[in-house]
CSV table of C-alpha atoms in Angstrom, one decimal:
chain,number,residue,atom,x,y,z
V,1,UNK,CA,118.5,101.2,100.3
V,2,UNK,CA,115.9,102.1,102.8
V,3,UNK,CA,117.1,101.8,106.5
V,4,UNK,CA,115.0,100.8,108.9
V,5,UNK,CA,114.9,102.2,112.1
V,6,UNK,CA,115.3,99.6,115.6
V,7,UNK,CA,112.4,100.2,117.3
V,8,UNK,CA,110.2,99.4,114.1
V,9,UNK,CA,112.7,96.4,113.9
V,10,UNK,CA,111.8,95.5,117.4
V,11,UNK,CA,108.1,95.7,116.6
V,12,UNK,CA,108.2,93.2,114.0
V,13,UNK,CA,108.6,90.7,116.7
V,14,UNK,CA,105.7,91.1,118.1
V,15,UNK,CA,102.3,88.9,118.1
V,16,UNK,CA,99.9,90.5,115.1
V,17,UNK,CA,96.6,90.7,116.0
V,18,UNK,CA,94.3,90.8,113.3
V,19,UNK,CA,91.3,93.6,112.8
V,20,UNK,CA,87.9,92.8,111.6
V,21,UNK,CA,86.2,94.5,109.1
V,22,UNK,CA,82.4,96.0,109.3
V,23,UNK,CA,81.1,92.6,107.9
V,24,UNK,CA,82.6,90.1,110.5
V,25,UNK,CA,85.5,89.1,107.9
V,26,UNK,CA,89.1,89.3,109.1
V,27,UNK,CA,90.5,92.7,107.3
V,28,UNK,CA,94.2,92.2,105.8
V,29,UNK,CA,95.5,95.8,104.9
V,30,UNK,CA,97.8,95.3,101.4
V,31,UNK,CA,100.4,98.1,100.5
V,32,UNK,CA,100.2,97.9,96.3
V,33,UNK,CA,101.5,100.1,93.5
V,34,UNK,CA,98.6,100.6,90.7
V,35,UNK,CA,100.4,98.9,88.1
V,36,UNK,CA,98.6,96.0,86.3
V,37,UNK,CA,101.1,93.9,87.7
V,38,UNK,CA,98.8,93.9,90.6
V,39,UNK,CA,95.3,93.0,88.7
V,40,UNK,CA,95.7,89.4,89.7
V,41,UNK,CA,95.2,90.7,93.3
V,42,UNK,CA,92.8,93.2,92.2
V,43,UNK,CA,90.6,90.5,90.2
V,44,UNK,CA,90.5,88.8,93.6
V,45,UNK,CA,88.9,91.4,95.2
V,46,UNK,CA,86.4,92.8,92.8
V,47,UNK,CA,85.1,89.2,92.3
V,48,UNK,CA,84.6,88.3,95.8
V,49,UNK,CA,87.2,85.6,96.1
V,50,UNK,CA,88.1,87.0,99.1
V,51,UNK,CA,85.5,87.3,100.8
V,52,UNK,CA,84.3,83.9,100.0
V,53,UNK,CA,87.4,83.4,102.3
V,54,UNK,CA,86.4,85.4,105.2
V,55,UNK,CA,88.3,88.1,104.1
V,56,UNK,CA,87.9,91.8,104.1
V,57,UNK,CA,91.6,93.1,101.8
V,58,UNK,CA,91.8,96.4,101.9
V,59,UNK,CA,94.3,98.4,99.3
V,60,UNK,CA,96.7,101.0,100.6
V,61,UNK,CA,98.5,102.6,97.6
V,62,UNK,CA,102.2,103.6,97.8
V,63,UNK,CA,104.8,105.1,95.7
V,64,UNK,CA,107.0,102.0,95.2
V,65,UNK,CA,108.1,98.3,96.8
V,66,UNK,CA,110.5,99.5,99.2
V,67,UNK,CA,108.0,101.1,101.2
V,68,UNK,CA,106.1,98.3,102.0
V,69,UNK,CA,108.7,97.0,103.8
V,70,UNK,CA,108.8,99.7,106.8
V,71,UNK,CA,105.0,99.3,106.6
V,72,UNK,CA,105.0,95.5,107.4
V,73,UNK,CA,107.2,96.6,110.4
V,74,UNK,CA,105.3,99.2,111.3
V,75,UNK,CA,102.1,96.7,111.3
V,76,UNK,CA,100.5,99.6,108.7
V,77,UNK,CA,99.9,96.5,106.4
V,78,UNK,CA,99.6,93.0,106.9
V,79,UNK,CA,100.7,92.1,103.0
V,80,UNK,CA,103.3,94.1,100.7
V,81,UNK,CA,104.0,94.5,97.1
V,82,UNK,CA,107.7,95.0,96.8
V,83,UNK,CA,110.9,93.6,95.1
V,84,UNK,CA,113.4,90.8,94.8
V,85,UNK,CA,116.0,93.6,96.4
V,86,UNK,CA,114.0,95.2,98.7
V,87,UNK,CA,113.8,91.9,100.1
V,88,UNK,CA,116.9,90.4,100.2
V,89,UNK,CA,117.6,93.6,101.4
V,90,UNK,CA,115.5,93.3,104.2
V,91,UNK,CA,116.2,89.8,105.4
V,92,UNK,CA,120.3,91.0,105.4
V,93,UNK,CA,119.1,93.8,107.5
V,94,UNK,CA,117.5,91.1,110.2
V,95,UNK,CA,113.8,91.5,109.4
V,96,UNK,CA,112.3,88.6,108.9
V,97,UNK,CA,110.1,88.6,105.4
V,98,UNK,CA,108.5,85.5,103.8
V,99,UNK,CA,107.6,86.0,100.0
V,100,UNK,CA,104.4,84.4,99.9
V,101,UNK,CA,102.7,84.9,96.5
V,102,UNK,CA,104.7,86.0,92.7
V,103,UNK,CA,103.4,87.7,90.5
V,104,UNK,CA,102.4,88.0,86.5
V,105,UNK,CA,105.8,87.5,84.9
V,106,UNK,CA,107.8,89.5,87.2
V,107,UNK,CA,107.1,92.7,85.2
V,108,UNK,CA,109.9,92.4,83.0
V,109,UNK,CA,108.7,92.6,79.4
V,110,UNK,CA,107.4,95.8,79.6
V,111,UNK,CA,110.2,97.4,81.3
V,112,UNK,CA,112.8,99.2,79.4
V,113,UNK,CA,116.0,101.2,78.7
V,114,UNK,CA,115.0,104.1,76.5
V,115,UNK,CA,117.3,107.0,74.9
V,116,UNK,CA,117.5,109.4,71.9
V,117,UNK,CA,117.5,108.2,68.7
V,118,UNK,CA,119.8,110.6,67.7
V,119,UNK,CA,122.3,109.8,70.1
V,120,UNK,CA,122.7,106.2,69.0
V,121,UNK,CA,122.8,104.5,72.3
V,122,UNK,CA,123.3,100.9,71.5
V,123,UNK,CA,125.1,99.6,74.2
V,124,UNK,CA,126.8,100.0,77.9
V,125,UNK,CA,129.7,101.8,76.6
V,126,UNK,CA,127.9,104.2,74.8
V,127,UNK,CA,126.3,105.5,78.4
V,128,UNK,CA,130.2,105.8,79.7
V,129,UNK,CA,130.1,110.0,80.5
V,130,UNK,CA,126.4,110.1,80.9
V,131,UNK,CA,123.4,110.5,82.9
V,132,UNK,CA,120.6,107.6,83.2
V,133,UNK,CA,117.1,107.7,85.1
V,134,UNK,CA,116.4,105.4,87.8
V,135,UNK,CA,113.4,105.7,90.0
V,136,UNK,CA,115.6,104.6,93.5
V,137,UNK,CA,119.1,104.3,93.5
V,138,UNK,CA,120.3,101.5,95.1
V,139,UNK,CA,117.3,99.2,94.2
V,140,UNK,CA,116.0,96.6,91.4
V,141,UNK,CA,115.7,99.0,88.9
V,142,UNK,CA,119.3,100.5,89.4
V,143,UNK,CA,120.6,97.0,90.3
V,144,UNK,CA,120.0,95.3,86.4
V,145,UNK,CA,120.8,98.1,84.3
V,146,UNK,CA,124.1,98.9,86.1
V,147,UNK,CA,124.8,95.0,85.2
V,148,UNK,CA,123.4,95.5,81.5
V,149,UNK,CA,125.8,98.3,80.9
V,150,UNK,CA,128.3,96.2,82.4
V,151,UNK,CA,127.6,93.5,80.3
V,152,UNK,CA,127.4,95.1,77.1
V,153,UNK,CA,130.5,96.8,78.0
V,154,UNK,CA,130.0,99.7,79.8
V,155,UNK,CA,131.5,100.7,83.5
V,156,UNK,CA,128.7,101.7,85.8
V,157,UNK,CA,131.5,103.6,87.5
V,158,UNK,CA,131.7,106.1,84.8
V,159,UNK,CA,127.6,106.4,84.5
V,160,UNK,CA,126.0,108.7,86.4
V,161,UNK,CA,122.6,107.6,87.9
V,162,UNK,CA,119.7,110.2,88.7
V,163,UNK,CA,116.5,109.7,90.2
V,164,UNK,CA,113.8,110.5,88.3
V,165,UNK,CA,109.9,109.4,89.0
V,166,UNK,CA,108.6,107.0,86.1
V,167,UNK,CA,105.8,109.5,84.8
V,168,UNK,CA,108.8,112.4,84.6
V,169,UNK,CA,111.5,110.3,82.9
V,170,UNK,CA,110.5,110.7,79.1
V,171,UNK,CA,110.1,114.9,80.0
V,172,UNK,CA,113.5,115.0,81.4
V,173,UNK,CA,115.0,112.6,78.1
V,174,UNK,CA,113.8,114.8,75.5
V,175,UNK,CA,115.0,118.2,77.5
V,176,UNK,CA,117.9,116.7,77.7
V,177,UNK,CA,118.3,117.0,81.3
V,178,UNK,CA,119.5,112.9,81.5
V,179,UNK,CA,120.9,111.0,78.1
V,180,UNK,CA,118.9,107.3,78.9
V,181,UNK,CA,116.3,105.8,81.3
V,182,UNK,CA,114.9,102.8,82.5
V,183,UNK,CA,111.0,103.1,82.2
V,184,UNK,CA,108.0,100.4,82.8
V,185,UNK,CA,104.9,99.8,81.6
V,186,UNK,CA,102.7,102.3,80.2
V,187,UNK,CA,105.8,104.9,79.8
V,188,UNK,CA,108.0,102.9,77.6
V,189,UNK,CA,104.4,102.2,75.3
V,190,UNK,CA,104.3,106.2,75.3
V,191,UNK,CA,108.0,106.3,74.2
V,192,UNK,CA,107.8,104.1,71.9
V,193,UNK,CA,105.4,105.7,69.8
V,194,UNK,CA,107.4,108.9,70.0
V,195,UNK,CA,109.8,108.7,66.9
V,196,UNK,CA,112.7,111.3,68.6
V,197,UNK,CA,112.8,107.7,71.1
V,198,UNK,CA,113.9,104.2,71.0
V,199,UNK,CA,114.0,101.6,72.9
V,200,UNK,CA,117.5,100.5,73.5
V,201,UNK,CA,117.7,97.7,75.8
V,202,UNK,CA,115.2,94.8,78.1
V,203,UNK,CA,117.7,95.0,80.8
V,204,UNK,CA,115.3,92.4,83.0
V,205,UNK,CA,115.0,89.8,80.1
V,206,UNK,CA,119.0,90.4,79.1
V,207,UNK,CA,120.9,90.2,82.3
V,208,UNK,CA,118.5,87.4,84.0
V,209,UNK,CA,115.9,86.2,81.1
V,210,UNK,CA,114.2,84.3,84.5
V,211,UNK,CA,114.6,87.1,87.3
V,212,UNK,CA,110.6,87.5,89.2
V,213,UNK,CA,111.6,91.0,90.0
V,214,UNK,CA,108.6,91.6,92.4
V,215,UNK,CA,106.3,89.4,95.0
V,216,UNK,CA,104.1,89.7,97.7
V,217,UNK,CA,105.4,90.1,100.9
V,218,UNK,CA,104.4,89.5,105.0
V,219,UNK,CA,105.8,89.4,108.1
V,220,UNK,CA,107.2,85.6,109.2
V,221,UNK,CA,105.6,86.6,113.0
V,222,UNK,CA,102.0,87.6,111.3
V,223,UNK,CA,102.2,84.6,109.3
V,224,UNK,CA,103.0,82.4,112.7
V,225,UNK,CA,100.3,83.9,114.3
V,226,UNK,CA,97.5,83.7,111.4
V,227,UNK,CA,98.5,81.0,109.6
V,228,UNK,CA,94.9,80.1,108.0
V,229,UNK,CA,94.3,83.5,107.3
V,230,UNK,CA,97.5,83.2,105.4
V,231,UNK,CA,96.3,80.2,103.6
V,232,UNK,CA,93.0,81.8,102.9
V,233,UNK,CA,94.5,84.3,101.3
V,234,UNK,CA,96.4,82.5,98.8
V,235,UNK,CA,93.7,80.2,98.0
V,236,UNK,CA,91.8,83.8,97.1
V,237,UNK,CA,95.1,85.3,95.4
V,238,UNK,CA,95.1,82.0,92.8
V,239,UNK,CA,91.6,82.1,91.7
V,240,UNK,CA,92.6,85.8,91.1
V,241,UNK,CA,95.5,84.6,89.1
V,242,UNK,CA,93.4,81.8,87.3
V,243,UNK,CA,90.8,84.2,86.4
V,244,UNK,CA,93.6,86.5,85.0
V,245,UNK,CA,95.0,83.5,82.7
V,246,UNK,CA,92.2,82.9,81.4
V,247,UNK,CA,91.4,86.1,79.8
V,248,UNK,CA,94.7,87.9,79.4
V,249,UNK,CA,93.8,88.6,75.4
V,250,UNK,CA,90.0,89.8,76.8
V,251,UNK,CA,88.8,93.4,76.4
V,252,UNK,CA,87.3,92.7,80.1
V,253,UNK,CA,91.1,92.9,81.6
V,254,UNK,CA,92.0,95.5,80.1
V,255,UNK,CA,88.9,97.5,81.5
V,256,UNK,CA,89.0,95.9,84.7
V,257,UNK,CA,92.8,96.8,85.1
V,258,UNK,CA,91.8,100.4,83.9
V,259,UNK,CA,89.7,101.0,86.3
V,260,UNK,CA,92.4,100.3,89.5
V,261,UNK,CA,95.3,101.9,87.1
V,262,UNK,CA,93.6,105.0,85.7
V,263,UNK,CA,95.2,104.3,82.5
V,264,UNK,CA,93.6,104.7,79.5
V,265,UNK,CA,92.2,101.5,77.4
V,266,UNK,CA,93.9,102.2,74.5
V,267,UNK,CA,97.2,102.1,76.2
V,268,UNK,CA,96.3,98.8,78.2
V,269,UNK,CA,95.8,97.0,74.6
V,270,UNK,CA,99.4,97.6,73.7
V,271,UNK,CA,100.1,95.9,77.0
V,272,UNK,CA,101.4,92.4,76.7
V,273,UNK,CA,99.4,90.5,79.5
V,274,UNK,CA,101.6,87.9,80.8
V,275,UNK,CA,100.6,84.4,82.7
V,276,UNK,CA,101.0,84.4,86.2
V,277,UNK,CA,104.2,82.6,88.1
V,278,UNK,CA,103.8,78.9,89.1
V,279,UNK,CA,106.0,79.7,92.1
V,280,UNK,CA,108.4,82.0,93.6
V,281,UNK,CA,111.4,80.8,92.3
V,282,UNK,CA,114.1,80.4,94.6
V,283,UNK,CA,117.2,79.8,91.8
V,284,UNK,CA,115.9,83.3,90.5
V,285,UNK,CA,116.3,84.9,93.9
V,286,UNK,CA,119.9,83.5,94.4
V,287,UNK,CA,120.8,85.3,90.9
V,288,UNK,CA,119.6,88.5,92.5
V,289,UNK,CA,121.6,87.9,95.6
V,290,UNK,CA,124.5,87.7,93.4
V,291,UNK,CA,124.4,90.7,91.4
V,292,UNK,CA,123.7,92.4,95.0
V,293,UNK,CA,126.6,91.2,96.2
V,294,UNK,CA,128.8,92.3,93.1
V,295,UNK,CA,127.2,95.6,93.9
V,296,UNK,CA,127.8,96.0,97.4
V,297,UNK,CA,124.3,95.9,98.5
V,298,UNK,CA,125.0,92.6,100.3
V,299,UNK,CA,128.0,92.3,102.4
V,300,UNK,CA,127.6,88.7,102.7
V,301,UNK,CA,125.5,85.6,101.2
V,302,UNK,CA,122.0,85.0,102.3
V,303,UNK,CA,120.5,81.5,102.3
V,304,UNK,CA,116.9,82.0,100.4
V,305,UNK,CA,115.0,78.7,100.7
V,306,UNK,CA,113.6,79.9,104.0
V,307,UNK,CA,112.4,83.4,102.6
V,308,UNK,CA,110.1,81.2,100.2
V,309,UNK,CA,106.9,80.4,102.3
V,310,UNK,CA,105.5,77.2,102.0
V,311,UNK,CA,101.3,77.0,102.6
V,312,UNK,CA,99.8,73.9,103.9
V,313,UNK,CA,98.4,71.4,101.0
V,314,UNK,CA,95.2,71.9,99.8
C-alpha cells in the first residue's frame, strides 16, 4: 500500500484555500481515472451542472485510485477517485478522508478473472503453483481475488501475484508469461471475444455481491473549511448521476463516455451501464475492513460511520 510521507501528512491539516477559475467560479481540481465509471462526473461537467453551482471542476487524470490519495494531501486536488482500500487504508494510516459521493455500481460487473481456456481454470485451487495479474499488489483488486481463491479453495499463499497494467494483462496471458488475471471493463469485453480466453470468475460479485469498490474522496479539513462548496458539488454530482440513469440503454452515453474514455463505440455497447449508488454504504465498507484485516493490511479495526460524509439537507 502506498506510504505517505509525514510532511504531506502534516499538510493535510492545514486550512484549504480555494482557487478561482477565469470565470469567477470556485475551481475544484478532481484526480479521475478515464473509466466510464466516472461519466456520472463527467456528465456533470459537460452539461453545466456545475457551473450552474459556481463551480469551475477541473479533471486531472491519473493512473489509478491510490494516487489520489497523496494528491489530496499534497493539496494537488481538492476531490479523488479512489477505492474502498485505498481508503481504509488511508484513514488507519491517520489521514483523515471523508467519502463523499459512490459511484455507478461500484465497478464490479464488468471486472473479471480471466485465464486459458485450455488450462481449465475453474476454481482457487486450480491457480495453487501459478502466476495471476494484478494491477497493484496490496490493493482492491489483489484484496478480492486472493479471498476468491480462498474461497473456492485455493491458498493465496501458494499463488504468485504479478503486476501487470490492465491494457498489458491479455498480451502477457496468451504468451504465457502469467496463467490468470483480473481485468476490468473494456479488457475483459476484448477477452471475451477471444476464443483461446474465458472468463473464469466475478470475484467482486462472488466474495461481496454488495462491495462499492470505489468513491469519491476529500480531505475532512477542505471539507471543514468549504463546506457549501462541498454541498454544491454534490448537488452537481447527482444531477450528473440522474442524467446518467436515465439514459443508461441511450446511444448518447455511450458517445458521451467515448469521448472522455477514448474507447471505441462499439466496445461501449457491450458495456452494461449500471444505476448509480443511493449512498455510500457503510455495512459494505465494514466487509472490506474485514477482508483487510484477514490480509494484514489492517493491523487493527477501524470505526467507518465517520469516514461516510453526511451533507446538509436540501
Amino acid at each position: 500500500m502506498l506510504k505517505i510521507v509525514s510532511s504531506l501528512l502534516f499538510a493535510a491539516f492545514l486550512s484549504a484555500a480555494l482557487p478561482v477559475g477565469a470565470t469567477g467560479a470556485v475551481a475544484l481540481r478532481v484526480s479521475v481515472i478515464p473509466t466510464s465509471t466516472i461519466a456520472p462526473l463527467y456528465i456533470a461537467k459537460k452539461f453545466g451542472f456545475f457551473a450552474d453551482e459556481g463551480l469551475d471542476v477541473q479533471f486531472a487524470p491519473t493512473a489509478g485510485g491510490a494516487i489520489g490519495i497523496p494528491g489530496l494531501v499534497g493539496k494537488s486536488y481538492d476531490v479523488a477517485f479512489s477505492n474502498n482500500v485505498s481508503a481504509l487504508a488511508a484513514v488507519a494510516q491517520g489521514i483523515d478522508v471523508q467519502l463523499v459521493s459512490p459511484t455507478p455500481g461500484g465497478g464490479t460487473v464488468d471486472s473479471a478473472l480471466i485465464a486459458r481456456r485450455a488450462d481449465g481454470v475453474k476454481s482457487g485451487k486450480d491457480l495453487e503453483g501459478k502466476i495471476v495479474a494484478v494491477n497493484t499488489n496490496r490493493n482492491v483488486i489483489w484484496l478480492y481475488v486472493r479471498e476468491w481463491i480462498r474461497q473456492t479453495g485455493g491458498d493465496p499463499a501458494k499463488v504468485t501475484f504479478r503486476e501487470v497494467p490492465f491494457p498489458q494483462m491479455i498480451d502477457a496471458l496468451k504468451q504465457k508469461q502469467i496463467d490468470a488475471a483480473f481485468e476490468v471493463n473494456v479488457f475483459v469485453i476484448a477477452a471475451s471475444h477471444d476464443p483461446a480466453l474465458e472468463v473464469v470468475s466475478r470475484p467482486y460479485a462472488e466474495v461481496q455481491p454488495g462491495v462499492q469498490s470505489s468513491q469519491y474522496l476529500v480531505m475532512r479539513s477542505f471539507i471543514e473549511a468549504n463546506r457549501d462548496t462541498m454541498d454544491r458539488f454534490l448537488r452537481a454530482m447527482r444531477r450528473g448521476g440522474e442524467w446518467y440513469d436515465a439514459h443508461l440503454e441511450s446511444d448518447e452515453l455511450v458517445e458521451l463516455v467515448a469521448e472522455f474514455t477514448k474507447v471505441p463505440k462499439t466496445v461501449l455497447k457491450e458495456l452494461k451501464f449500471l444505476p448509480m449508488e443511493d449512498k455510500i454504504d457503510v455495512g459494505e465498507l465494514e466487509k472490506t475492513m474485514i477482508l483487510m484485516r484477514k490480509e494484514g493490511l489492517l493491523a487493527k479495526d477501524i470505526d467507518v460511520r465517520p469516514m461516510v460524509y453526511a451533507p446538509k439537507a436540501q
